[in-house]
CSV table of C-alpha atoms (C1' of nucleotides) in Angstrom, one decimal:
chain,number,residue,atom,x,y,z
A,1,UNK,CA,-48.5,-111.4,-27.1
A,2,UNK,CA,-50.5,-111.4,-30.2
A,3,UNK,CA,-49.8,-108.6,-32.6
A,4,UNK,CA,-53.3,-107.7,-33.6
A,5,UNK,CA,-53.4,-104.5,-35.5
A,6,UNK,CA,-49.7,-104.4,-35.3
A,7,UNK,CA,-49.4,-101.4,-37.5
A,8,UNK,CA,-48.9,-98.3,-35.5
A,9,UNK,CA,-51.4,-96.5,-37.7
A,10,UNK,CA,-54.1,-99.0,-37.1
A,11,UNK,CA,-53.5,-98.9,-33.3
A,12,UNK,CA,-53.7,-95.1,-33.3
A,13,UNK,CA,-56.6,-94.9,-35.6
A,14,UNK,CA,-58.6,-97.5,-33.5
A,15,UNK,CA,-58.0,-95.3,-30.5
A,16,UNK,CA,-59.3,-92.4,-32.4
A,17,UNK,CA,-62.5,-94.2,-33.5
A,18,UNK,CA,-62.9,-95.5,-30.0
A,19,UNK,CA,-63.6,-92.0,-29.0
A,20,UNK,CA,-66.7,-92.2,-31.1
A,21,UNK,CA,-67.5,-95.8,-30.2
A,22,UNK,CA,-68.6,-95.4,-26.6
A,23,UNK,CA,-72.2,-94.2,-26.2
A,24,UNK,CA,-71.2,-91.7,-23.5
A,25,UNK,CA,-68.5,-90.1,-25.5
A,26,UNK,CA,-70.5,-90.1,-28.6
A,27,UNK,CA,-73.4,-88.5,-26.8
A,28,UNK,CA,-71.0,-85.8,-25.7
A,29,UNK,CA,-69.7,-85.2,-29.2
A,30,UNK,CA,-73.2,-85.1,-30.6
A,31,UNK,CA,-74.5,-82.5,-28.2
A,32,UNK,CA,-71.3,-80.4,-28.8
A,33,UNK,CA,-72.3,-80.2,-32.5
A,34,UNK,CA,-74.8,-77.7,-31.4
A,35,UNK,CA,-72.1,-75.4,-30.2
A,36,UNK,CA,-69.7,-74.9,-27.3
A,37,UNK,CA,-71.1,-75.9,-23.9
A,38,UNK,CA,-70.0,-75.9,-20.3
A,39,UNK,CA,-69.7,-79.2,-18.4
A,40,UNK,CA,-72.9,-78.5,-16.5
A,41,UNK,CA,-74.7,-78.0,-19.8
A,42,UNK,CA,-73.3,-81.2,-21.2
A,43,UNK,CA,-74.3,-83.0,-18.0
A,44,UNK,CA,-77.8,-81.7,-18.4
A,45,UNK,CA,-78.0,-82.4,-22.1
A,46,UNK,CA,-76.7,-86.0,-21.8
A,47,UNK,CA,-78.3,-87.0,-18.5
A,48,UNK,CA,-74.9,-88.4,-17.4
A,49,UNK,CA,-73.4,-88.0,-14.0
A,50,UNK,CA,-71.0,-85.2,-13.5
A,51,UNK,CA,-68.0,-87.4,-12.8
A,52,UNK,CA,-68.7,-89.6,-15.7
A,53,UNK,CA,-69.0,-86.7,-18.0
A,54,UNK,CA,-65.8,-85.2,-16.7
A,55,UNK,CA,-64.0,-88.5,-17.1
A,56,UNK,CA,-65.0,-88.9,-20.7
A,57,UNK,CA,-64.3,-85.2,-21.4
A,58,UNK,CA,-60.8,-85.7,-20.3
A,59,UNK,CA,-60.4,-88.6,-22.6
A,60,UNK,CA,-61.9,-86.7,-25.5
A,61,UNK,CA,-59.8,-83.7,-24.7
A,62,UNK,CA,-56.5,-85.6,-24.4
A,63,UNK,CA,-57.3,-87.3,-27.7
A,64,UNK,CA,-57.8,-84.0,-29.3
A,65,UNK,CA,-61.5,-84.5,-30.3
A,66,UNK,CA,-62.7,-81.7,-28.1
A,67,UNK,CA,-61.0,-78.5,-26.8
A,68,UNK,CA,-61.6,-76.8,-23.5
A,69,UNK,CA,-61.4,-73.2,-22.6
A,70,UNK,CA,-61.5,-72.1,-19.0
A,71,UNK,CA,-63.9,-69.2,-18.3
A,72,UNK,CA,-64.0,-68.4,-14.6
A,73,UNK,CA,-65.3,-71.4,-12.8
A,74,UNK,CA,-66.7,-72.8,-16.0
A,75,UNK,CA,-65.1,-74.9,-18.6
A,76,UNK,CA,-66.3,-74.4,-22.1
A,77,UNK,CA,-65.9,-77.4,-24.4
A,78,UNK,CA,-66.1,-77.5,-28.1
A,79,UNK,CA,-65.4,-79.9,-30.9
A,80,UNK,CA,-61.8,-79.3,-31.7
A,81,UNK,CA,-62.0,-79.8,-35.5
A,82,UNK,CA,-64.6,-79.6,-38.2
A,83,UNK,CA,-63.7,-83.1,-39.2
A,84,UNK,CA,-65.0,-84.4,-35.9
A,85,UNK,CA,-68.4,-83.2,-36.9
A,86,UNK,CA,-67.8,-84.4,-40.4
A,87,UNK,CA,-67.1,-87.9,-39.1
A,88,UNK,CA,-70.3,-87.8,-37.1
A,89,UNK,CA,-72.3,-86.7,-40.1
A,90,UNK,CA,-70.7,-89.4,-42.3
A,91,UNK,CA,-71.5,-91.9,-39.6
A,92,UNK,CA,-75.1,-90.8,-39.7
A,93,UNK,CA,-75.3,-91.0,-43.4
A,94,UNK,CA,-73.9,-94.5,-43.4
A,95,UNK,CA,-76.0,-95.6,-40.5
A,96,UNK,CA,-79.1,-94.6,-42.4
A,97,UNK,CA,-78.4,-97.5,-44.8
A,98,UNK,CA,-77.1,-100.1,-42.4
A,99,UNK,CA,-79.1,-99.3,-39.3
A,100,UNK,CA,-81.0,-102.5,-39.3
A,101,UNK,CA,-77.9,-104.7,-39.5
A,102,UNK,CA,-76.2,-102.6,-36.8
A,103,UNK,CA,-79.2,-102.9,-34.5
A,104,UNK,CA,-79.3,-106.7,-34.9
A,105,UNK,CA,-75.6,-107.2,-34.5
A,106,UNK,CA,-75.2,-108.9,-31.1
A,107,UNK,CA,-71.6,-110.0,-31.2
A,108,UNK,CA,-68.9,-107.6,-30.2
A,109,UNK,CA,-71.6,-105.0,-29.7
A,110,UNK,CA,-73.3,-102.8,-27.3
A,111,UNK,CA,-73.8,-104.4,-23.9
A,112,UNK,CA,-77.2,-102.7,-23.3
A,113,UNK,CA,-78.7,-104.5,-26.2
A,114,UNK,CA,-77.6,-107.9,-25.0
A,115,UNK,CA,-78.9,-107.5,-21.4
A,116,UNK,CA,-82.1,-106.1,-22.8
A,117,UNK,CA,-82.7,-109.1,-24.9
A,118,UNK,CA,-83.6,-112.6,-23.7
A,119,UNK,CA,-81.1,-114.6,-21.8
A,120,UNK,CA,-80.1,-117.9,-23.2
A,121,UNK,CA,-79.2,-120.7,-20.8
B,1,UNK,CA,-82.9,-90.0,-41.5
B,2,UNK,CA,-82.0,-90.8,-38.0
B,3,UNK,CA,-82.7,-88.4,-35.2
B,4,UNK,CA,-79.3,-88.3,-33.6
B,5,UNK,CA,-79.1,-86.8,-30.2
B,6,UNK,CA,-81.8,-89.1,-29.0
B,7,UNK,CA,-80.5,-92.0,-27.0
B,8,UNK,CA,-81.5,-94.7,-29.5
B,9,UNK,CA,-79.7,-92.9,-32.3
B,10,UNK,CA,-76.6,-92.5,-30.1
B,11,UNK,CA,-76.7,-96.2,-29.2
B,12,UNK,CA,-76.9,-97.3,-32.8
B,13,UNK,CA,-74.3,-94.9,-34.0
B,14,UNK,CA,-71.9,-95.9,-31.2
B,15,UNK,CA,-72.3,-99.5,-32.3
B,16,UNK,CA,-71.5,-98.4,-35.8
B,17,UNK,CA,-68.3,-96.6,-34.7
B,18,UNK,CA,-67.4,-99.5,-32.5
B,19,UNK,CA,-66.9,-101.4,-35.7
B,20,UNK,CA,-64.0,-99.1,-36.4
B,21,UNK,CA,-62.9,-98.8,-32.9
B,22,UNK,CA,-61.4,-102.2,-32.4
B,23,UNK,CA,-57.9,-102.7,-33.7
B,24,UNK,CA,-58.7,-106.1,-35.2
B,25,UNK,CA,-61.8,-104.9,-37.1
B,26,UNK,CA,-60.1,-101.7,-38.2
B,27,UNK,CA,-57.3,-103.8,-39.5
B,28,UNK,CA,-59.7,-105.8,-41.5
B,29,UNK,CA,-61.4,-102.8,-42.9
B,30,UNK,CA,-58.2,-101.1,-43.8
B,31,UNK,CA,-56.8,-104.1,-45.8
B,32,UNK,CA,-60.2,-104.4,-47.6
B,33,UNK,CA,-59.7,-100.9,-48.9
B,34,UNK,CA,-57.2,-102.4,-51.3
B,35,UNK,CA,-60.1,-104.4,-52.8
B,36,UNK,CA,-62.1,-107.6,-52.2
B,37,UNK,CA,-60.2,-110.4,-50.4
B,38,UNK,CA,-60.9,-113.9,-49.2
B,39,UNK,CA,-60.7,-114.8,-45.5
B,40,UNK,CA,-57.4,-116.5,-46.0
B,41,UNK,CA,-56.0,-113.4,-47.7
B,42,UNK,CA,-57.3,-111.2,-44.8
B,43,UNK,CA,-55.8,-113.6,-42.3
B,44,UNK,CA,-52.4,-113.3,-44.1
B,45,UNK,CA,-52.7,-109.6,-44.5
B,46,UNK,CA,-53.6,-108.9,-40.9
B,47,UNK,CA,-51.6,-111.7,-39.1
B,48,UNK,CA,-54.6,-112.5,-37.1
B,49,UNK,CA,-55.8,-116.0,-36.3
B,50,UNK,CA,-58.4,-117.6,-38.6
B,51,UNK,CA,-61.1,-117.9,-35.9
B,52,UNK,CA,-60.5,-114.3,-34.7
B,53,UNK,CA,-60.7,-113.0,-38.2
B,54,UNK,CA,-63.8,-114.9,-38.8
B,55,UNK,CA,-65.4,-113.8,-35.6
B,56,UNK,CA,-64.8,-110.1,-36.4
B,57,UNK,CA,-65.8,-110.6,-40.0
B,58,UNK,CA,-69.2,-111.8,-38.8
B,59,UNK,CA,-69.6,-108.8,-36.7
B,60,UNK,CA,-68.6,-106.5,-39.5
B,61,UNK,CA,-70.9,-108.3,-42.0
B,62,UNK,CA,-73.9,-108.3,-39.7
B,63,UNK,CA,-73.4,-104.6,-39.1
B,64,UNK,CA,-73.3,-104.0,-42.8
B,65,UNK,CA,-69.8,-102.6,-43.0
B,66,UNK,CA,-68.6,-105.4,-45.2
B,67,UNK,CA,-70.3,-107.8,-47.6
B,68,UNK,CA,-69.5,-111.4,-48.4
B,69,UNK,CA,-69.9,-113.3,-51.5
B,70,UNK,CA,-69.4,-117.1,-51.5
B,71,UNK,CA,-67.2,-118.4,-54.3
B,72,UNK,CA,-66.8,-122.1,-54.1
B,73,UNK,CA,-65.1,-122.8,-50.8
B,74,UNK,CA,-63.9,-119.3,-50.6
B,75,UNK,CA,-65.7,-116.3,-49.2
B,76,UNK,CA,-64.9,-113.0,-50.8
B,77,UNK,CA,-65.3,-110.0,-48.5
B,78,UNK,CA,-65.4,-106.4,-49.5
B,79,UNK,CA,-66.3,-103.1,-48.0
B,80,UNK,CA,-70.1,-102.7,-48.4
B,81,UNK,CA,-70.3,-99.0,-49.0
B,82,UNK,CA,-68.0,-96.3,-50.3
B,83,UNK,CA,-68.7,-94.4,-47.1
B,84,UNK,CA,-66.9,-97.0,-45.1
B,85,UNK,CA,-63.7,-96.1,-46.9
B,86,UNK,CA,-64.6,-92.5,-46.7
B,87,UNK,CA,-64.9,-92.8,-42.9
B,88,UNK,CA,-61.5,-94.4,-42.8
B,89,UNK,CA,-60.0,-91.7,-44.9
B,90,UNK,CA,-61.5,-89.0,-42.8
B,91,UNK,CA,-60.3,-90.7,-39.7
B,92,UNK,CA,-56.8,-90.7,-41.1
B,93,UNK,CA,-57.0,-87.1,-42.0
B,94,UNK,CA,-58.1,-86.1,-38.6
B,95,UNK,CA,-55.6,-88.4,-37.0
B,96,UNK,CA,-52.8,-86.6,-38.8
B,97,UNK,CA,-53.5,-83.6,-36.7
B,98,UNK,CA,-54.4,-85.2,-33.4
B,99,UNK,CA,-52.1,-88.2,-33.4
B,100,UNK,CA,-49.9,-87.0,-30.6
B,101,UNK,CA,-52.8,-86.6,-28.2
B,102,UNK,CA,-54.3,-89.9,-29.2
B,103,UNK,CA,-51.1,-91.7,-28.6
B,104,UNK,CA,-50.7,-90.2,-25.2
B,105,UNK,CA,-54.3,-90.8,-24.1
B,106,UNK,CA,-54.2,-93.6,-21.5
B,107,UNK,CA,-57.7,-93.5,-20.1
B,108,UNK,CA,-60.3,-95.4,-22.0
B,109,UNK,CA,-57.7,-96.3,-24.5
B,110,UNK,CA,-56.2,-99.3,-26.2
B,111,UNK,CA,-55.2,-102.1,-23.9
B,112,UNK,CA,-52.4,-103.4,-26.1
B,113,UNK,CA,-50.5,-100.2,-25.9
B,114,UNK,CA,-50.3,-100.4,-22.1
B,115,UNK,CA,-49.7,-104.1,-21.5
B,116,UNK,CA,-47.5,-104.9,-24.5
B,117,UNK,CA,-45.9,-101.6,-25.0
B,118,UNK,CA,-42.6,-100.6,-23.6
B,119,UNK,CA,-42.6,-98.6,-20.4
B,120,UNK,CA,-41.7,-95.0,-20.5
B,121,UNK,CA,-38.0,-94.6,-20.2
C,1,DA,C1',-63.7,-65.6,6.6
C,2,DT,C1',-67.4,-69.5,5.0
C,3,DA,C1',-70.5,-71.3,1.7
C,4,DA,C1',-71.9,-72.4,-2.7
C,5,DT,C1',-70.9,-73.7,-7.2
C,6,DA,C1',-68.2,-75.8,-11.1
C,7,DT,C1',-65.1,-79.1,-12.4
C,8,DA,C1',-61.5,-82.6,-11.9
C,9,DT,C1',-59.5,-86.8,-10.0
C,10,DC,C1',-59.3,-91.5,-8.9
C,11,DA,C1',-59.9,-96.0,-6.7
C,12,DA,C1',-62.8,-99.9,-7.1
C,13,DC,C1',-66.1,-103.0,-8.6
C,14,DG,C1',-69.1,-105.2,-12.1
C,15,DT,C1',-69.3,-106.6,-16.6
C,16,DA,C1',-68.6,-106.4,-21.6
C,17,DT,C1',-65.4,-107.8,-24.8
C,18,DC,C1',-61.6,-110.0,-26.9
C,19,DA,C1',-58.4,-113.8,-28.5
C,20,DT,C1',-57.9,-118.5,-28.1
C,21,DG,C1',-58.6,-123.3,-29.1
C,22,DA,C1',-61.4,-126.9,-30.2
C,23,DT,C1',-64.8,-128.2,-33.2
C,24,DA,C1',-68.2,-128.0,-37.0
C,25,DT,C1',-69.5,-127.4,-41.7
C,26,DA,C1',-68.6,-127.3,-46.5
C,27,DT,C1',-66.3,-127.7,-50.8
C,28,DA,C1',-62.8,-129.6,-53.7
C,29,DA,C1',-59.2,-132.6,-54.8
C,30,DA,C1',-57.0,-137.4,-54.6
D,1,DT,C1',-64.5,-143.0,-50.5
D,2,DT,C1',-60.7,-140.2,-47.9
D,3,DT,C1',-58.0,-136.2,-47.4
D,4,DA,C1',-57.1,-131.5,-47.7
D,5,DT,C1',-58.5,-126.9,-47.7
D,6,DA,C1',-61.5,-122.9,-46.4
D,7,DT,C1',-64.5,-120.9,-43.4
D,8,DA,C1',-67.7,-120.7,-39.4
D,9,DT,C1',-69.1,-121.4,-34.7
D,10,DC,C1',-68.8,-121.0,-29.9
D,11,DA,C1',-67.6,-121.8,-25.0
D,12,DT,C1',-64.3,-119.9,-21.9
D,13,DG,C1',-60.7,-117.5,-19.4
D,14,DA,C1',-58.4,-113.2,-19.0
D,15,DT,C1',-58.7,-108.4,-18.8
D,16,DA,C1',-59.9,-103.9,-20.4
D,17,DC,C1',-63.5,-100.8,-19.9
D,18,DG,C1',-67.2,-97.7,-17.9
D,19,DT,C1',-69.8,-96.1,-14.0
D,20,DT,C1',-70.1,-94.9,-9.5
D,21,DG,C1',-69.1,-92.5,-5.4
D,22,DA,C1',-66.1,-90.1,-2.7
D,23,DT,C1',-63.0,-86.5,-2.6
D,24,DA,C1',-60.0,-82.7,-4.3
D,25,DT,C1',-59.4,-78.3,-6.4
D,26,DA,C1',-60.8,-73.9,-7.9
D,27,DT,C1',-63.6,-69.9,-8.5
D,28,DT,C1',-67.3,-66.8,-7.1
D,29,DA,C1',-70.6,-65.2,-3.8
D,30,DT,C1',-72.1,-63.9,0.8
DNA sequence: ATAATATATCAACGTATCATGATATATAAA
DNA sequence: TTTATATATCATGATACGTTGATATATTAT
């Protein structure tokens, strides 16, 4: 029953950033910077499965990071706000200077990097 | 600069954003916006345990989001780059417009809100 | 009508991740 | 020296998360 990040603002903001913190969702957001895309196009661009893409799109849509527009049997998704792209750009700018540290960070970090590395036993 | 859109760039950037996506780490980053603080001060400001704070500080430090300076038996932490604060500010700005959606998003979202939060009445 | 296409939904399982708690290290004071 | 204070480390248990795969829904074509 710990109260980590007890402030409502921190909780909400962490959920917002979590939208950017998952590789699959970030991948979707990045490809949408090129302009609106249908789900099929996003699937092709990200090489993710259809259900996985749709699952994450729902999350991104509910969180207001992307917006969807139904067009016949297609669903056209777009970044909902310029600041979403701004955040991605700012993240890129920052990453350009801290990339080495991020890459080497193994604690509380990306699972793929750990499993790809040597196992310690 | 990074070629975002490729999978490696997305992986790295997702790790970067994950630094902001955890409530505990975000809490630390937010309090550090007020200026450099020792670990004890961060512990007091965030109401987190000492070991938990230290664990997350290590991650943030290794990822280059914060910098530490040893001063006697104290360790003074600060945000490493202005863009870290910029990202937080931009997140707040965006959140001001999408907060309702973020709050209601239950899939791929913050665990504390579900388990510790009050049920819908 | 049926079939094909596009997207959404959701349960379930494997695993990454977090907080804890004990311990280690280091510096400063007594 | 011993004690207190400050911070770091790390194994571990609990659980939240993401992918998969099956299925549902909806629209368009035949």
